Amino acid sequence: MISFSAIILTALRRYSPSGNEQVRMLSTHTPSQLHDMIQGIIPPLGSSLHKGQAGRLAVIGGCQEYTGAPYFAAITALKVGADLSHVFCTANASPVIKGYSPELIVHPALDGNNAVEDISQWLPRLHSLVVGPGLGREKKNLDAVAEIIVKAKEQNLPIIVDADGLYLITTNPSLISGYKNAILTPNVAEFSRLYDKLVGEKVDEDEPVTCLLKLCNKMGNLTIVKKGRTDIISDGENVMVCSEPGSPRRCGGQGDLLSGSMGVFYFWAQHRYNMQGDKNLMHHYGPAMSAAYAACILIRECGRLAFARNGRTMTASDLLPEVHPAFENLFH
């Protein structure tokens, strides 16, 4: 049987977006080195900090049918270390999401007549945006989100796009294409739809890295996390592979935890990079890929711990208490 690493190396030999062989591979760095890189972007706690410094994140999503997804994304952001977590959802989803947790700041604004204005006024106060969990496909809401993405880009906000946010991007790739402060997090089906739309051919399952590099290139070299048995992360030039053990239980909601945690790590990584101009591994991979890798290994570890405790009965809620133990295992 051909190993996954062999497939990766073969794919890289066959495809390089710049037409040469200068694509950097993760195999040159050990998991220990990458863990040290992530540990370096996590802000230390101290009595001199004030509320908001560790991150103010917002999730745009949540409708009548889907209230759990935005909750999981937003509450995970708090568990990972953000100070404030907002949810901008539809009016009928708001009381439900608020009822899940008093920790969240819930705005029933997404389906209002002034949705774009009401939500956009919050953007200057935020450090990152997670678009898509529980969003649904109501055209009015999608149109509003499209305008909000444009306004968030004007402020250079880090944007994580997941779930139905990816459906929006698939219908209108120009909304996010070329925006280097974005991370897309497609699962297998979502990746296939994006690939078919942008590349114009079917995904070759035997060449996962080749296909990911092609899609990143078509999207203007923004960062994409191809979720699966092994998470593959690329910006079209660099490739990182996260194959840490996770959970064999594939219950809904784990992707929402991933996007919420990724939003926090992205702010931390970008802040560290901008303030200090790191010359370590993050200098090579950049804040987006570094944040994506951090979130992938953290949520995989949460899944591993939750499954060990709950087995087949594990649900996404069981991962939340494991955030702290996972942090301790990985970064301390």
Short mmCIF file of C-alpha atoms in Angstrom, two decimals:
data_model
loop_
_atom_site.label_atom_id
_atom_site.label_comp_id
_atom_site.label_asym_id
_atom_site.label_seq_id
_atom_site.Cartn_x
_atom_site.Cartn_y
_atom_site.Cartn_z
CA MET A 1 0.00 0.00 0.00
CA ILE A 2 1.26 3.48 -0.87
CA SER A 3 1.65 5.65 2.22
CA PHE A 4 -0.07 9.00 2.48
CA SER A 5 3.29 10.75 2.67
CA ALA A 6 4.31 9.06 -0.58
CA ILE A 7 1.14 10.33 -2.24
CA ILE A 8 1.96 13.83 -1.02
CA LEU A 9 5.50 13.77 -2.34
CA THR A 10 4.33 12.37 -5.68
CA ALA A 11 1.67 15.06 -5.94
CA LEU A 12 4.19 17.80 -5.27
CA ARG A 13 6.53 16.47 -7.92
CA ARG A 14 3.70 16.47 -10.45
CA TYR A 15 2.31 19.89 -9.65
CA SER A 16 3.82 23.21 -8.66
CA PRO A 17 1.72 26.35 -9.18
CA SER A 18 4.72 28.42 -10.16
CA GLY A 19 5.97 25.86 -12.67
CA ASN A 20 9.04 24.90 -10.63
CA GLU A 21 9.88 22.67 -7.69
CA GLN A 22 10.06 25.32 -4.97
CA VAL A 23 6.99 24.25 -3.04
CA ARG A 24 8.02 23.76 0.60
CA MET A 25 6.92 20.56 2.27
CA LEU A 26 5.92 19.94 5.86
CA SER A 27 8.19 16.89 5.96
CA THR A 28 11.16 19.21 6.58
CA HIS A 29 9.72 20.13 10.00
CA THR A 30 8.92 17.77 12.84
CA PRO A 31 5.62 17.81 14.76
CA SER A 32 7.64 19.00 17.77
CA GLN A 33 8.90 22.02 15.83
CA LEU A 34 5.41 22.85 14.66
CA HIS A 35 4.01 22.51 18.17
CA ASP A 36 6.70 24.91 19.41
CA MET A 37 5.69 27.34 16.68
CA ILE A 38 2.06 27.22 17.83
CA GLN A 39 3.00 27.56 21.47
CA GLY A 40 4.84 30.74 20.54
CA ILE A 41 1.69 32.43 19.24
CA ILE A 42 -0.48 31.68 22.29
CA PRO A 43 -0.53 34.87 24.42
CA PRO A 44 0.53 34.38 28.03
CA LEU A 45 -1.99 35.15 30.74
CA GLY A 46 -1.30 37.84 33.31
CA SER A 47 -2.89 40.34 35.67
CA SER A 48 -2.02 43.27 33.39
CA LEU A 49 -4.40 42.12 30.64
CA HIS A 50 -7.79 43.74 30.12
CA LYS A 51 -10.98 42.35 28.61
CA GLY A 52 -10.75 42.04 24.86
CA GLN A 53 -6.99 41.85 24.43
CA ALA A 54 -7.02 38.09 23.94
CA GLY A 55 -9.59 38.28 21.17
CA ARG A 56 -13.01 39.53 20.16
CA LEU A 57 -14.54 37.10 17.69
CA ALA A 58 -17.86 36.98 15.87
CA VAL A 59 -19.74 34.13 14.22
CA ILE A 60 -22.11 35.02 11.40
CA GLY A 61 -24.64 32.23 11.16
CA GLY A 62 -27.57 30.63 12.87
CA CYS A 63 -31.11 30.28 11.58
CA GLN A 64 -34.29 28.56 12.72
CA GLU A 65 -33.14 25.12 11.60
CA TYR A 66 -29.51 25.40 12.68
CA THR A 67 -28.81 26.85 16.11
CA GLY A 68 -26.20 24.39 17.37
CA ALA A 69 -23.48 25.16 14.81
CA PRO A 70 -23.00 28.87 15.66
CA TYR A 71 -23.14 28.02 19.35
CA PHE A 72 -20.38 25.43 19.03
CA ALA A 73 -18.17 27.79 17.02
CA ALA A 74 -18.69 30.75 19.35
CA ILE A 75 -18.38 28.88 22.65
CA THR A 76 -15.25 27.08 21.45
CA ALA A 77 -13.68 30.46 20.73
CA LEU A 78 -14.21 31.36 24.39
CA LYS A 79 -12.94 28.01 25.60
CA VAL A 80 -9.78 28.37 23.51
CA GLY A 81 -9.11 31.80 24.95
CA ALA A 82 -11.02 34.63 23.28
CA ASP A 83 -12.41 37.18 25.73
CA LEU A 84 -15.63 38.01 23.88
CA SER A 85 -17.65 35.97 21.41
CA HIS A 86 -20.54 37.34 19.36
CA VAL A 87 -23.13 35.54 17.26
CA PHE A 88 -25.01 37.40 14.52
CA CYS A 89 -28.00 35.23 13.67
CA THR A 90 -31.63 35.41 12.55
CA ALA A 91 -34.24 36.71 14.96
CA ASN A 92 -35.89 33.33 15.55
CA ALA A 93 -32.54 31.66 16.26
CA SER A 94 -31.39 34.29 18.75
CA PRO A 95 -33.30 33.25 21.91
CA VAL A 96 -32.40 29.60 21.32
CA ILE A 97 -28.67 30.30 20.96
CA LYS A 98 -28.73 32.70 23.90
CA GLY A 99 -30.43 29.99 25.93
CA TYR A 100 -27.52 27.65 25.31
CA SER A 101 -25.08 29.92 27.13
CA PRO A 102 -25.07 33.27 28.94
CA GLU A 103 -21.44 33.67 27.86
CA LEU A 104 -22.32 34.59 24.26
CA ILE A 105 -23.33 38.00 22.94
CA VAL A 106 -26.18 37.19 20.57
CA HIS A 107 -27.50 39.65 18.00
CA PRO A 108 -30.84 38.89 16.22
CA ALA A 109 -29.75 40.91 13.19
CA LEU A 110 -28.99 38.62 10.26
CA ASP A 111 -32.44 38.63 8.66
CA GLY A 112 -33.35 42.21 9.53
CA ASN A 113 -34.02 44.88 6.94
CA ASN A 114 -30.82 46.70 7.97
CA ALA A 115 -28.71 43.58 8.48
CA VAL A 116 -25.63 44.81 6.64
CA GLU A 117 -25.56 48.14 8.45
CA ASP A 118 -26.38 46.66 11.86
CA ILE A 119 -23.69 43.99 11.65
CA SER A 120 -21.03 46.05 9.87
CA GLN A 121 -20.98 48.65 12.64
CA TRP A 122 -19.49 45.96 14.88
CA LEU A 123 -16.64 45.04 12.54
CA PRO A 124 -14.15 47.67 13.83
CA ARG A 125 -14.49 46.16 17.31
CA LEU A 126 -13.73 42.62 16.20
CA HIS A 127 -10.46 40.74 15.72
CA SER A 128 -11.74 37.91 13.51
CA LEU A 129 -14.85 36.65 11.80
CA VAL A 130 -16.22 33.12 11.35
CA VAL A 131 -18.73 32.99 8.51
CA GLY A 132 -21.08 30.10 7.85
CA PRO A 133 -21.93 27.87 10.84
CA GLY A 134 -25.69 27.36 10.76
CA LEU A 135 -26.12 30.09 8.15
CA GLY A 136 -28.60 28.23 5.97
CA ARG A 137 -29.27 29.09 2.34
CA GLU A 138 -31.97 31.74 2.51
CA LYS A 139 -31.11 34.15 -0.32
CA LYS A 140 -31.80 37.31 1.65
CA ASN A 141 -29.41 36.23 4.40
CA LEU A 142 -26.73 35.09 1.94
CA ASP A 143 -26.91 38.41 0.11
CA ALA A 144 -26.41 40.26 3.39
CA VAL A 145 -23.46 38.07 4.33
CA ALA A 146 -21.86 38.69 0.94
CA GLU A 147 -21.94 42.44 1.59
CA ILE A 148 -20.60 41.96 5.11
CA ILE A 149 -17.66 39.94 3.75
CA VAL A 150 -16.80 42.82 1.43
CA LYS A 151 -16.85 45.27 4.33
CA ALA A 152 -14.77 42.93 6.52
CA LYS A 153 -12.17 42.69 3.74
CA GLU A 154 -11.96 46.48 3.64
CA GLN A 155 -10.85 46.33 7.28
CA ASN A 156 -8.45 43.43 6.66
CA LEU A 157 -10.24 41.26 9.20
CA PRO A 158 -9.22 37.59 9.36
CA ILE A 159 -12.14 35.59 7.98
CA ILE A 160 -12.79 31.87 8.45
CA VAL A 161 -15.34 30.50 5.98
CA ASP A 162 -17.08 27.22 6.81
CA ALA A 163 -20.32 25.30 6.17
CA ASP A 164 -22.93 27.32 4.26
CA GLY A 165 -20.42 30.14 3.99
CA LEU A 166 -18.61 27.82 1.58
CA TYR A 167 -21.84 27.39 -0.37
CA LEU A 168 -21.93 31.18 -0.75
CA ILE A 169 -18.30 31.24 -1.90
CA THR A 170 -18.95 28.43 -4.37
CA THR A 171 -21.73 30.47 -5.98
CA ASN A 172 -19.57 33.62 -6.01
CA PRO A 173 -15.83 32.84 -5.64
CA SER A 174 -14.82 36.45 -6.31
CA LEU A 175 -16.15 37.38 -2.85
CA ILE A 176 -13.06 35.92 -1.21
CA SER A 177 -10.65 34.95 -4.00
CA GLY A 178 -7.22 36.51 -3.53
CA TYR A 179 -7.97 37.71 0.00
CA LYS A 180 -4.92 36.51 1.91
CA ASN A 181 -6.53 37.01 5.34
CA ALA A 182 -9.03 34.22 4.72
CA ILE A 183 -9.11 30.52 5.51
CA LEU A 184 -11.60 28.16 3.87
CA THR A 185 -12.38 24.92 5.72
CA PRO A 186 -14.17 22.55 3.32
CA ASN A 187 -15.01 18.95 4.07
CA VAL A 188 -14.85 16.35 1.30
CA ALA A 189 -18.17 17.29 -0.29
CA GLU A 190 -17.61 21.04 0.01
CA PHE A 191 -14.11 20.74 -1.44
CA SER A 192 -15.46 18.75 -4.38
CA ARG A 193 -18.04 21.44 -5.19
CA LEU A 194 -15.46 24.23 -4.98
CA TYR A 195 -12.98 22.28 -7.06
CA ASP A 196 -15.51 21.50 -9.76
CA LYS A 197 -16.52 25.19 -9.90
CA LEU A 198 -13.03 26.71 -9.90
CA VAL A 199 -10.84 24.08 -11.54
CA GLY A 200 -13.49 22.70 -13.87
CA GLU A 201 -12.77 19.02 -13.31
CA LYS A 202 -13.48 16.25 -10.84
CA VAL A 203 -11.31 15.75 -7.78
CA ASP A 204 -8.70 13.02 -8.13
CA GLU A 205 -8.87 11.22 -4.79
CA ASP A 206 -5.46 9.66 -5.43
CA GLU A 207 -3.81 13.10 -5.69
CA PRO A 208 -5.17 15.06 -2.69
CA VAL A 209 -2.30 17.53 -2.46
CA THR A 210 -2.17 18.16 -6.19
CA CYS A 211 -5.88 19.00 -6.16
CA LEU A 212 -5.55 21.23 -3.10
CA LEU A 213 -2.67 23.16 -4.65
CA LYS A 214 -4.66 23.66 -7.83
CA LEU A 215 -7.68 24.98 -5.95
CA CYS A 216 -5.57 27.30 -3.78
CA ASN A 217 -3.95 28.64 -6.93
CA LYS A 218 -7.33 29.24 -8.58
CA MET A 219 -8.51 31.05 -5.43
CA GLY A 220 -5.61 33.48 -5.53
CA ASN A 221 -3.39 31.58 -3.10
CA LEU A 222 -5.54 31.97 -0.03
CA THR A 223 -5.34 29.29 2.65
CA ILE A 224 -7.56 26.22 2.41
CA VAL A 225 -7.92 23.43 4.97
CA LYS A 226 -9.07 20.24 3.27
CA LYS A 227 -10.65 18.37 6.16
CA GLY A 228 -10.69 14.59 6.26
CA ARG A 229 -8.98 11.56 7.71
CA THR A 230 -5.87 13.68 7.41
CA ASP A 231 -6.21 17.47 7.31
CA ILE A 232 -4.19 19.06 4.51
CA ILE A 233 -3.49 22.79 4.67
CA SER A 234 -2.10 24.89 1.86
CA ASP A 235 -1.85 28.43 0.54
CA GLY A 236 -0.91 27.20 -2.92
CA GLU A 237 2.82 27.31 -2.18
CA ASN A 238 3.31 25.69 1.23
CA VAL A 239 1.73 22.47 2.45
CA MET A 240 1.12 21.35 6.03
CA VAL A 241 -0.36 17.98 6.93
CA CYS A 242 -2.11 17.33 10.25
CA SER A 243 -2.41 13.62 10.92
CA GLU A 244 -2.59 13.72 14.72
CA PRO A 245 -4.88 11.03 16.15
CA GLY A 246 -8.47 12.20 16.51
CA SER A 247 -11.82 10.57 17.07
CA PRO A 248 -13.21 7.73 14.94
CA ARG A 249 -16.67 9.05 15.80
CA ARG A 250 -17.74 11.54 13.12
CA CYS A 251 -20.62 13.28 14.87
CA GLY A 252 -21.89 16.65 13.67
CA GLY A 253 -20.47 19.81 15.17
CA GLN A 254 -16.76 19.01 15.19
CA GLY A 255 -16.18 21.26 12.20
CA ASP A 256 -17.86 24.12 14.05
CA LEU A 257 -15.46 23.70 16.95
CA LEU A 258 -12.64 23.79 14.43
CA SER A 259 -13.76 27.03 12.80
CA GLY A 260 -14.32 28.77 16.14
CA SER A 261 -10.91 27.82 17.47
CA MET A 262 -9.29 28.75 14.15
CA GLY A 263 -10.70 32.26 14.41
CA VAL A 264 -8.97 32.76 17.75
CA PHE A 265 -5.66 31.27 16.66
CA TYR A 266 -5.74 33.43 13.53
CA PHE A 267 -5.98 36.64 15.56
CA TRP A 268 -3.22 35.49 17.88
CA ALA A 269 -0.94 34.46 15.01
CA GLN A 270 -1.54 37.63 13.01
CA HIS A 271 -0.98 39.83 16.05
CA ARG A 272 2.28 38.08 16.89
CA TYR A 273 3.45 38.22 13.30
CA ASN A 274 2.58 41.89 12.81
CA MET A 275 4.04 43.02 16.12
CA GLN A 276 7.25 41.03 16.11
CA GLY A 277 7.85 39.95 12.52
CA ASP A 278 8.67 36.42 13.65
CA LYS A 279 11.60 34.77 11.92
CA ASN A 280 10.69 31.29 13.10
CA LEU A 281 8.55 28.76 11.24
CA MET A 282 5.61 31.16 11.18
CA HIS A 283 7.72 33.40 8.98
CA HIS A 284 7.67 30.59 6.40
CA TYR A 285 4.06 29.48 6.73
CA GLY A 286 2.40 32.78 7.66
CA PRO A 287 -0.33 33.48 10.23
CA ALA A 288 -3.17 31.81 8.29
CA MET A 289 -1.51 28.42 7.83
CA SER A 290 -0.09 28.51 11.36
CA ALA A 291 -3.53 29.22 12.82
CA ALA A 292 -5.13 26.51 10.70
CA TYR A 293 -2.60 23.92 11.86
CA ALA A 294 -3.03 24.96 15.50
CA ALA A 295 -6.80 24.55 15.34
CA CYS A 296 -6.56 21.21 13.55
CA ILE A 297 -4.25 19.62 16.11
CA LEU A 298 -6.20 21.06 19.04
CA ILE A 299 -9.62 19.83 17.92
CA ARG A 300 -8.19 16.46 16.91
CA GLU A 301 -6.78 16.11 20.42
CA CYS A 302 -10.12 17.17 21.91
CA GLY A 303 -11.80 14.50 19.82
CA ARG A 304 -9.31 11.87 20.89
CA LEU A 305 -9.84 12.66 24.57
CA ALA A 306 -13.63 12.90 24.25
CA PHE A 307 -13.84 9.56 22.46
CA ALA A 308 -11.63 7.90 25.08
CA ARG A 309 -14.07 9.11 27.73
CA ASN A 310 -17.39 8.62 25.90
CA GLY A 311 -16.80 6.11 23.13
CA ARG A 312 -19.64 5.62 20.69
CA THR A 313 -21.90 7.98 22.65
CA MET A 314 -19.60 10.96 22.01
CA THR A 315 -21.20 14.15 20.67
CA ALA A 316 -19.73 17.55 19.86
CA SER A 317 -20.66 18.83 23.33
CA ASP A 318 -18.30 16.26 24.82
CA LEU A 319 -15.32 17.95 23.13
CA LEU A 320 -15.80 21.25 24.94
CA PRO A 321 -14.60 20.07 28.40
CA GLU A 322 -11.53 18.61 26.69
CA VAL A 323 -10.20 21.94 25.39
CA HIS A 324 -8.17 22.59 28.53
CA PRO A 325 -6.72 19.05 28.80
CA ALA A 326 -5.89 19.18 25.09
CA PHE A 327 -4.06 22.49 25.57
CA GLU A 328 -2.13 20.98 28.45
CA ASN A 329 -1.17 17.92 26.42
CA LEU A 330 -0.09 19.87 23.34
CA PHE A 331 1.33 23.18 24.48
CA HIS A 332 2.60 22.86 28.05
#
